[in-house]
Structures are given as structure tokens and as C-alpha cells.
Amino acid sequence: MSPVAVIVVTWNSAEVLPGFLAALPDGMAGLDWRLVVADNDSADDTVEVLARLAPYATVVQTGRNAGYAAGVNAALRAAGDLGAALICNPDIRMRQGCAKRLVDSLGDGVGIAVPLLYEEGRDTPHHSLRRESSVLRALGEAVIGNRRAGRFPRLSELVTDPGAYERPTRADWATGALMAVSAECRAACGPWDESFFLYSEETEYCLRARDLGWATQLEPSAEAVHLGGDSQVSPRLWSLLTVNRVRLYRRRHGAVATACFRAAVLLRETSRAALGRPASRAAVAALLRPGALS
């Protein structure tokens, strides 16, 4: 088996990198692997931490905050002609043998494999599987909330069925904090879409892979802890996430469907802004800004 490329994108990640690196040997057990890190012009000690704790790593300095997809592409180019790629956030903590289970599950139409993700301090897995966006799903989430709507496949993107997380389950896309991608899938799909600076890039990639015949599948025997991001509480990041959802939808649908989808997303964010949620207020303003979807 060819060595696995462990692809990490960093930006001011000095605080979380030591834990990632400490868990890496156990997480990669049973595999030959190479660590390649693309650093997006960190202003903290990220590069110094890598030099001290992972002198074996290949570090690509992009010279700017180029975005997640651009970082992934830069690291993949530097990795060269290796086998499967394990694309992961630096706030991931892989559990024993996680990567090998993911890599072993690739093939037979599976181009992307994802693990069970746990939030720090919780013993139930995070709902990381998703369905493709639709107007009805956006409306269902706006009216009854994504977790309640998740019980009904036509009414939510979120897959909440507990059984889906107990067996190998295929989904339209999945949370991109940790995913193994086969060499064949990467060759078919090409580079990640750098027009998405942050958020929706993994959605676009999984949907593109699906369109080309490569499925995204959960491997429940592979486990990792995700320390998580702050998109849920940061108005700026939540705005970016929300706008990029609509931008991606527009790329795959016509003008009328996109207008309906945008209206449903606006309804959701407006209703939550009325309840005093600052992130939703910022998202509403972003969606209404001229040229927001360009």
C-alpha cells in the first residue's frame, strides 16, 4: 500500500497542534504515512511548534491567508504521488487505528470515508452526515429546526437517525473535519474549489465526487474527537457559512429555485435573529447585502 498523505491546513493553530500531533501516531497506527502541513500565514507560533514537535513534517507556507481549500490544494501538491489522503483539521484528535479503518473502507464506489466524530467531553457521536440542500429542507429547518426536522429526510439536511451512525452509511456529504479520500477519487475530482474561502468547500467536493460516481461513507469503527469551531457563536463565521450555503446552491440550481432557497434560509435566520441571536442577525445582513452571492 502506498503511503498515506496526512493533509493539515493551519492558521494560528499553535494552541491545538500539540494535541493533534500527540494523537497522530495512535491514530495512524498500521499505516505508512507522511505529514504535510499548509500554513496560511499564521501570526502565532504555529510554524515553530511544527518545527519543534514534528520536524519530519513537510511544511508549505502559502504566504497569505489563502483559505481552507487553497491550503488543502497546496498541501496535496506538495505531497506528490502518494496513496489515499487523510484531510484533517488541526483540532482533530484521532483515536487508536482511526485512519487505517477509514482507508480500508475506501473502494467499491466509496471515494470519501469519514469517522464517527465526538465533541470533547461527550460520549454520543456528533451528527456529521448531511443530505443535499433543497428548498423543502431549508424550509423545514426554518420552521421546526434542523434537529427536529432531521427525523424526516425530506425536511432537513441533517441526518439524525441513530442507526445511521451505527453502521457504514452513505450520505450526500459529511462534516469535513476529518476525511479520507482515495487516490482514484482525487484524480477524478481534481482540486478543491478555492472560491469557497471557508465553509461549503467540503460540501462542494463531496457532491462533485458523488456526481462522478464516488460515494461519501461513514465508517463507524473509526473514531475521532473534534474540539470544534466557533461558527455557531461567531457572527462573522456564521454569516460566511450561511452565505456560502446559498452560493453553492445557486451553482447547482436555477435562478427561481435559488431565490426560493435563499428566502427559506432568510426565514430561518430572521426568526432566530428575532430571538436575540447575534450570529443570525449578522447572517441576515450578509444575505441582504448587494453582491453577497457573487
Short mmCIF file of C-alpha atoms in Angstrom, two decimals:
data_model
loop_
_atom_site.label_atom_id
_atom_site.label_comp_id
_atom_site.label_asym_id
_atom_site.label_seq_id
_atom_site.Cartn_x
_atom_site.Cartn_y
_atom_site.Cartn_z
CA MET A 1 0.00 0.00 0.00
CA SER A 2 1.28 3.48 -0.89
CA PRO A 3 1.96 5.87 1.99
CA VAL A 4 -1.00 7.91 3.17
CA ALA A 5 -0.69 11.69 2.95
CA VAL A 6 -1.87 13.36 6.15
CA ILE A 7 -3.00 16.80 4.98
CA VAL A 8 -3.46 19.58 7.54
CA VAL A 9 -4.24 23.26 6.99
CA THR A 10 -3.22 25.62 9.78
CA TRP A 11 -3.90 29.23 10.60
CA ASN A 12 -2.93 30.44 14.06
CA SER A 13 -3.17 26.84 15.24
CA ALA A 14 -0.32 26.77 17.77
CA GLU A 15 -2.69 26.07 20.67
CA VAL A 16 -4.31 22.97 19.16
CA LEU A 17 -1.38 21.49 17.23
CA PRO A 18 0.42 19.77 20.14
CA GLY A 19 -2.66 17.67 20.92
CA PHE A 20 -3.15 16.79 17.25
CA LEU A 21 0.46 15.71 16.87
CA ALA A 22 0.45 13.74 20.13
CA ALA A 23 -2.57 11.70 18.96
CA LEU A 24 -1.24 11.19 15.44
CA PRO A 25 0.88 8.01 15.95
CA ASP A 26 -2.00 6.10 17.56
CA GLY A 27 -4.49 7.43 15.04
CA MET A 28 -2.28 6.39 12.10
CA ALA A 29 -1.30 3.01 13.57
CA GLY A 30 -0.88 0.31 10.94
CA LEU A 31 -0.20 2.73 8.09
CA ASP A 32 2.85 4.20 6.41
CA TRP A 33 2.19 7.93 6.35
CA ARG A 34 3.63 11.35 5.59
CA LEU A 35 2.53 14.58 7.28
CA VAL A 36 2.12 17.62 5.03
CA VAL A 37 1.01 20.92 6.55
CA ALA A 38 -0.05 24.03 4.63
CA ASP A 39 0.21 27.09 6.84
CA ASN A 40 -1.89 30.09 5.84
CA ASP A 41 0.43 32.81 7.13
CA SER A 42 -0.11 32.21 10.85
CA ALA A 43 0.71 35.14 13.10
CA ASP A 44 1.32 32.92 16.14
CA ASP A 45 3.90 30.19 16.76
CA THR A 46 2.30 27.56 14.51
CA VAL A 47 5.35 27.06 12.27
CA GLU A 48 7.70 27.00 15.26
CA VAL A 49 5.52 24.39 17.01
CA LEU A 50 5.67 22.22 13.89
CA ALA A 51 9.44 22.56 13.67
CA ARG A 52 9.83 21.59 17.33
CA LEU A 53 7.28 18.78 17.61
CA ALA A 54 7.12 17.45 14.04
CA PRO A 55 10.48 18.01 12.34
CA TYR A 56 9.57 15.16 9.99
CA ALA A 57 6.65 17.12 8.51
CA THR A 58 6.67 18.86 5.14
CA VAL A 59 5.52 22.42 5.80
CA VAL A 60 4.20 24.55 2.94
CA GLN A 61 3.95 28.24 3.75
CA THR A 62 1.34 29.78 1.45
CA GLY A 63 2.37 33.32 2.39
CA ARG A 64 -1.20 34.51 2.85
CA ASN A 65 -4.46 33.53 4.49
CA ALA A 66 -5.49 31.70 1.35
CA GLY A 67 -8.49 29.83 2.74
CA TYR A 68 -9.05 26.19 3.61
CA ALA A 69 -9.50 24.79 0.10
CA ALA A 70 -6.40 26.60 -1.16
CA GLY A 71 -4.43 25.20 1.76
CA VAL A 72 -5.63 21.67 1.01
CA ASN A 73 -4.63 22.04 -2.63
CA ALA A 74 -1.19 23.40 -1.70
CA ALA A 75 -0.55 20.51 0.70
CA LEU A 76 -1.76 17.91 -1.81
CA ARG A 77 0.57 19.32 -4.46
CA ALA A 78 3.48 19.11 -2.03
CA ALA A 79 2.54 15.55 -1.06
CA GLY A 80 3.08 14.38 -4.62
CA ASP A 81 2.13 10.94 -5.84
CA LEU A 82 1.09 9.22 -2.61
CA GLY A 83 -1.93 6.99 -1.99
CA ALA A 84 -5.02 7.96 -0.04
CA ALA A 85 -5.10 11.40 1.54
CA LEU A 86 -6.30 11.99 5.08
CA ILE A 87 -7.55 15.57 5.19
CA CYS A 88 -7.97 16.82 8.72
CA ASN A 89 -8.35 19.90 10.87
CA PRO A 90 -5.65 20.51 13.49
CA ASP A 91 -8.33 20.39 16.22
CA ILE A 92 -8.98 16.70 15.49
CA ARG A 93 -7.81 14.01 17.91
CA MET A 94 -7.84 10.62 16.20
CA ARG A 95 -8.42 7.56 18.34
CA GLN A 96 -6.44 4.33 18.01
CA GLY A 97 -6.43 2.96 14.46
CA CYS A 98 -8.86 5.57 13.14
CA ALA A 99 -7.02 6.30 9.90
CA LYS A 100 -6.48 2.67 8.89
CA ARG A 101 -10.16 1.89 9.33
CA LEU A 102 -11.03 4.84 7.13
CA VAL A 103 -8.51 3.94 4.43
CA ASP A 104 -9.57 0.28 4.49
CA SER A 105 -13.19 1.31 3.88
CA LEU A 106 -12.32 3.09 0.63
CA GLY A 107 -13.14 1.29 -2.61
CA ASP A 108 -16.22 -0.39 -4.08
CA GLY A 109 -17.53 3.04 -5.06
CA VAL A 110 -16.55 4.73 -1.79
CA GLY A 111 -14.21 7.62 -2.55
CA ILE A 112 -14.52 9.51 0.73
CA ALA A 113 -14.67 7.92 4.20
CA VAL A 114 -15.46 9.77 7.41
CA PRO A 115 -15.32 8.65 11.06
CA LEU A 116 -17.65 8.95 14.00
CA LEU A 117 -16.91 12.40 15.43
CA TYR A 118 -17.29 13.10 19.12
CA GLU A 119 -17.35 16.53 20.71
CA GLU A 120 -14.92 16.99 23.57
CA GLY A 121 -16.40 15.69 26.81
CA ARG A 122 -19.38 13.97 25.19
CA ASP A 123 -19.93 10.24 24.73
CA THR A 124 -22.51 10.42 21.95
CA PRO A 125 -21.38 10.99 18.35
CA HIS A 126 -21.89 14.27 16.58
CA HIS A 127 -24.48 14.29 13.77
CA SER A 128 -21.95 14.69 10.96
CA LEU A 129 -23.86 13.23 7.99
CA ARG A 130 -25.78 15.50 5.67
CA ARG A 131 -28.25 15.39 2.79
CA GLU A 132 -28.01 17.71 -0.19
CA SER A 133 -29.71 21.09 0.23
CA SER A 134 -33.21 21.59 -1.11
CA VAL A 135 -35.86 24.28 -0.77
CA LEU A 136 -38.10 21.97 1.25
CA ARG A 137 -35.27 21.02 3.59
CA ALA A 138 -34.32 24.66 4.13
CA LEU A 139 -37.97 25.47 4.84
CA GLY A 140 -38.31 22.53 7.23
CA GLU A 141 -35.26 23.68 9.19
CA ALA A 142 -36.60 27.23 9.26
CA VAL A 143 -39.99 26.20 10.63
CA ILE A 144 -39.24 23.36 13.05
CA GLY A 145 -35.46 23.44 13.50
CA ASN A 146 -32.86 21.22 11.91
CA ARG A 147 -32.63 18.65 14.71
CA ARG A 148 -36.37 18.04 14.91
CA ALA A 149 -36.65 18.16 11.13
CA GLY A 150 -33.74 15.73 10.87
CA ARG A 151 -36.09 12.86 11.68
CA PHE A 152 -37.74 13.45 8.31
CA PRO A 153 -35.36 13.05 5.35
CA ARG A 154 -37.34 15.41 3.13
CA LEU A 155 -37.32 18.21 5.73
CA SER A 156 -33.68 18.57 6.81
CA GLU A 157 -30.12 18.23 5.62
CA LEU A 158 -29.09 16.83 8.99
CA VAL A 159 -29.10 13.04 9.39
CA THR A 160 -30.16 12.37 12.98
CA ASP A 161 -31.25 8.71 12.79
CA PRO A 162 -29.11 6.94 15.45
CA GLY A 163 -28.96 3.83 13.29
CA ALA A 164 -27.14 5.76 10.56
CA TYR A 165 -24.21 6.19 12.96
CA GLU A 166 -24.08 2.53 13.96
CA ARG A 167 -23.35 1.06 10.52
CA PRO A 168 -21.49 2.08 7.37
CA THR A 169 -23.80 4.75 5.97
CA ARG A 170 -23.57 6.67 2.73
CA ALA A 171 -24.57 10.32 2.66
CA ASP A 172 -24.57 13.17 0.16
CA TRP A 173 -21.83 14.85 2.19
CA ALA A 174 -20.37 14.96 5.68
CA THR A 175 -18.62 17.31 8.07
CA GLY A 176 -15.13 17.83 6.69
CA ALA A 177 -13.12 17.91 9.92
CA LEU A 178 -11.59 14.52 9.05
CA MET A 179 -12.00 12.60 5.82
CA ALA A 180 -10.02 10.00 3.92
CA VAL A 181 -10.07 10.44 0.14
CA SER A 182 -8.89 7.73 -2.23
CA ALA A 183 -6.29 8.50 -4.90
CA GLU A 184 -8.80 7.48 -7.57
CA CYS A 185 -11.44 9.87 -6.25
CA ARG A 186 -8.93 12.72 -6.09
CA ALA A 187 -7.85 12.04 -9.66
CA ALA A 188 -11.46 12.13 -10.85
CA CYS A 189 -12.46 15.25 -8.91
CA GLY A 190 -9.39 17.41 -9.32
CA PRO A 191 -8.52 20.20 -6.88
CA TRP A 192 -10.76 21.62 -4.20
CA ASP A 193 -12.77 24.71 -5.16
CA GLU A 194 -10.82 27.71 -3.87
CA SER A 195 -13.67 30.14 -4.49
CA PHE A 196 -15.04 28.96 -1.13
CA PHE A 197 -12.68 30.60 1.35
CA LEU A 198 -14.16 28.72 4.30
CA TYR A 199 -17.29 26.56 4.64
CA SER A 200 -19.09 24.68 1.85
CA GLU A 201 -15.80 23.61 0.28
CA GLU A 202 -16.19 20.09 1.67
CA THR A 203 -19.86 20.08 0.66
CA GLU A 204 -18.97 21.02 -2.90
CA TYR A 205 -16.22 18.41 -3.04
CA CYS A 206 -18.41 15.58 -1.72
CA LEU A 207 -21.24 16.46 -4.11
CA ARG A 208 -18.82 16.69 -7.03
CA ALA A 209 -17.42 13.28 -6.08
CA ARG A 210 -20.94 11.83 -5.85
CA ASP A 211 -21.80 13.24 -9.29
CA LEU A 212 -18.75 11.40 -10.64
CA GLY A 213 -19.74 8.11 -9.01
CA TRP A 214 -17.76 8.31 -5.74
CA ALA A 215 -19.77 7.98 -2.52
CA THR A 216 -19.12 9.53 0.88
CA GLN A 217 -19.49 6.90 3.61
CA LEU A 218 -19.34 6.88 7.40
CA GLU A 219 -17.11 4.19 8.90
CA PRO A 220 -18.40 3.83 12.49
CA SER A 221 -15.43 1.77 13.69
CA ALA A 222 -13.20 4.81 13.11
CA GLU A 223 -13.48 7.41 15.86
CA ALA A 224 -12.08 10.87 16.49
CA VAL A 225 -12.70 13.79 18.83
CA HIS A 226 -13.36 17.17 17.25
CA LEU A 227 -12.67 20.12 19.51
CA GLY A 228 -14.97 22.13 17.25
CA GLY A 229 -15.01 25.60 15.79
CA ASP A 230 -16.77 28.81 16.75
CA SER A 231 -19.02 29.23 13.70
CA GLN A 232 -22.06 28.69 15.92
CA VAL A 233 -21.19 31.68 18.10
CA SER A 234 -19.13 33.93 15.82
CA PRO A 235 -21.34 36.29 13.80
CA ARG A 236 -18.66 36.68 11.13
CA LEU A 237 -18.14 32.95 10.63
CA TRP A 238 -21.84 32.12 10.81
CA SER A 239 -22.50 34.75 8.16
CA LEU A 240 -19.85 33.24 5.91
CA LEU A 241 -21.25 29.74 6.43
CA THR A 242 -24.79 30.88 5.64
CA VAL A 243 -23.89 32.87 2.53
CA ASN A 244 -21.73 30.05 1.18
CA ARG A 245 -24.62 27.59 1.55
CA VAL A 246 -26.68 29.77 -0.76
CA ARG A 247 -23.76 30.36 -3.13
CA LEU A 248 -23.24 26.63 -3.52
CA TYR A 249 -26.95 26.02 -4.03
CA ARG A 250 -27.00 28.66 -6.78
CA ARG A 251 -24.22 26.87 -8.64
CA ARG A 252 -26.27 23.70 -8.83
CA HIS A 253 -29.76 25.11 -9.46
CA GLY A 254 -31.60 27.71 -11.50
CA ALA A 255 -32.49 31.27 -10.57
CA VAL A 256 -36.05 30.56 -9.36
CA ALA A 257 -35.03 27.63 -7.16
CA THR A 258 -32.15 29.69 -5.74
CA ALA A 259 -34.48 32.58 -4.89
CA CYS A 260 -36.76 30.17 -3.03
CA PHE A 261 -33.85 28.57 -1.21
CA ARG A 262 -32.43 31.95 -0.21
CA ALA A 263 -35.85 33.03 1.07
CA ALA A 264 -36.12 29.88 3.20
CA VAL A 265 -32.65 30.43 4.66
CA LEU A 266 -33.54 34.07 5.33
CA LEU A 267 -36.69 32.96 7.13
CA ARG A 268 -34.65 30.71 9.39
CA GLU A 269 -32.06 33.34 10.24
CA THR A 270 -34.63 36.13 10.64
CA SER A 271 -36.69 34.07 13.08
CA ARG A 272 -33.63 33.34 15.17
CA ALA A 273 -32.42 36.93 14.97
CA ALA A 274 -35.80 37.94 16.42
CA LEU A 275 -34.99 35.70 19.39
CA GLY A 276 -31.82 37.68 20.01
CA ARG A 277 -29.19 35.54 18.30
CA PRO A 278 -26.38 37.90 17.17
CA ALA A 279 -24.95 35.41 14.67
CA SER A 280 -28.30 35.19 12.88
CA ARG A 281 -28.64 38.97 12.77
CA ALA A 282 -25.26 39.13 11.06
CA ALA A 283 -26.28 36.35 8.65
CA VAL A 284 -29.45 38.22 7.66
CA ALA A 285 -27.45 41.37 6.97
CA ALA A 286 -24.95 39.37 4.90
CA LEU A 287 -27.66 37.68 2.82
CA LEU A 288 -29.31 41.03 2.09
CA ARG A 289 -26.06 42.77 1.16
CA PRO A 290 -25.86 43.58 -2.58
CA GLY A 291 -23.49 41.23 -4.34
CA ALA A 292 -23.37 38.82 -1.37
CA LEU A 293 -23.70 35.76 -3.59
CA SER A 294 -21.19 36.81 -6.24
#
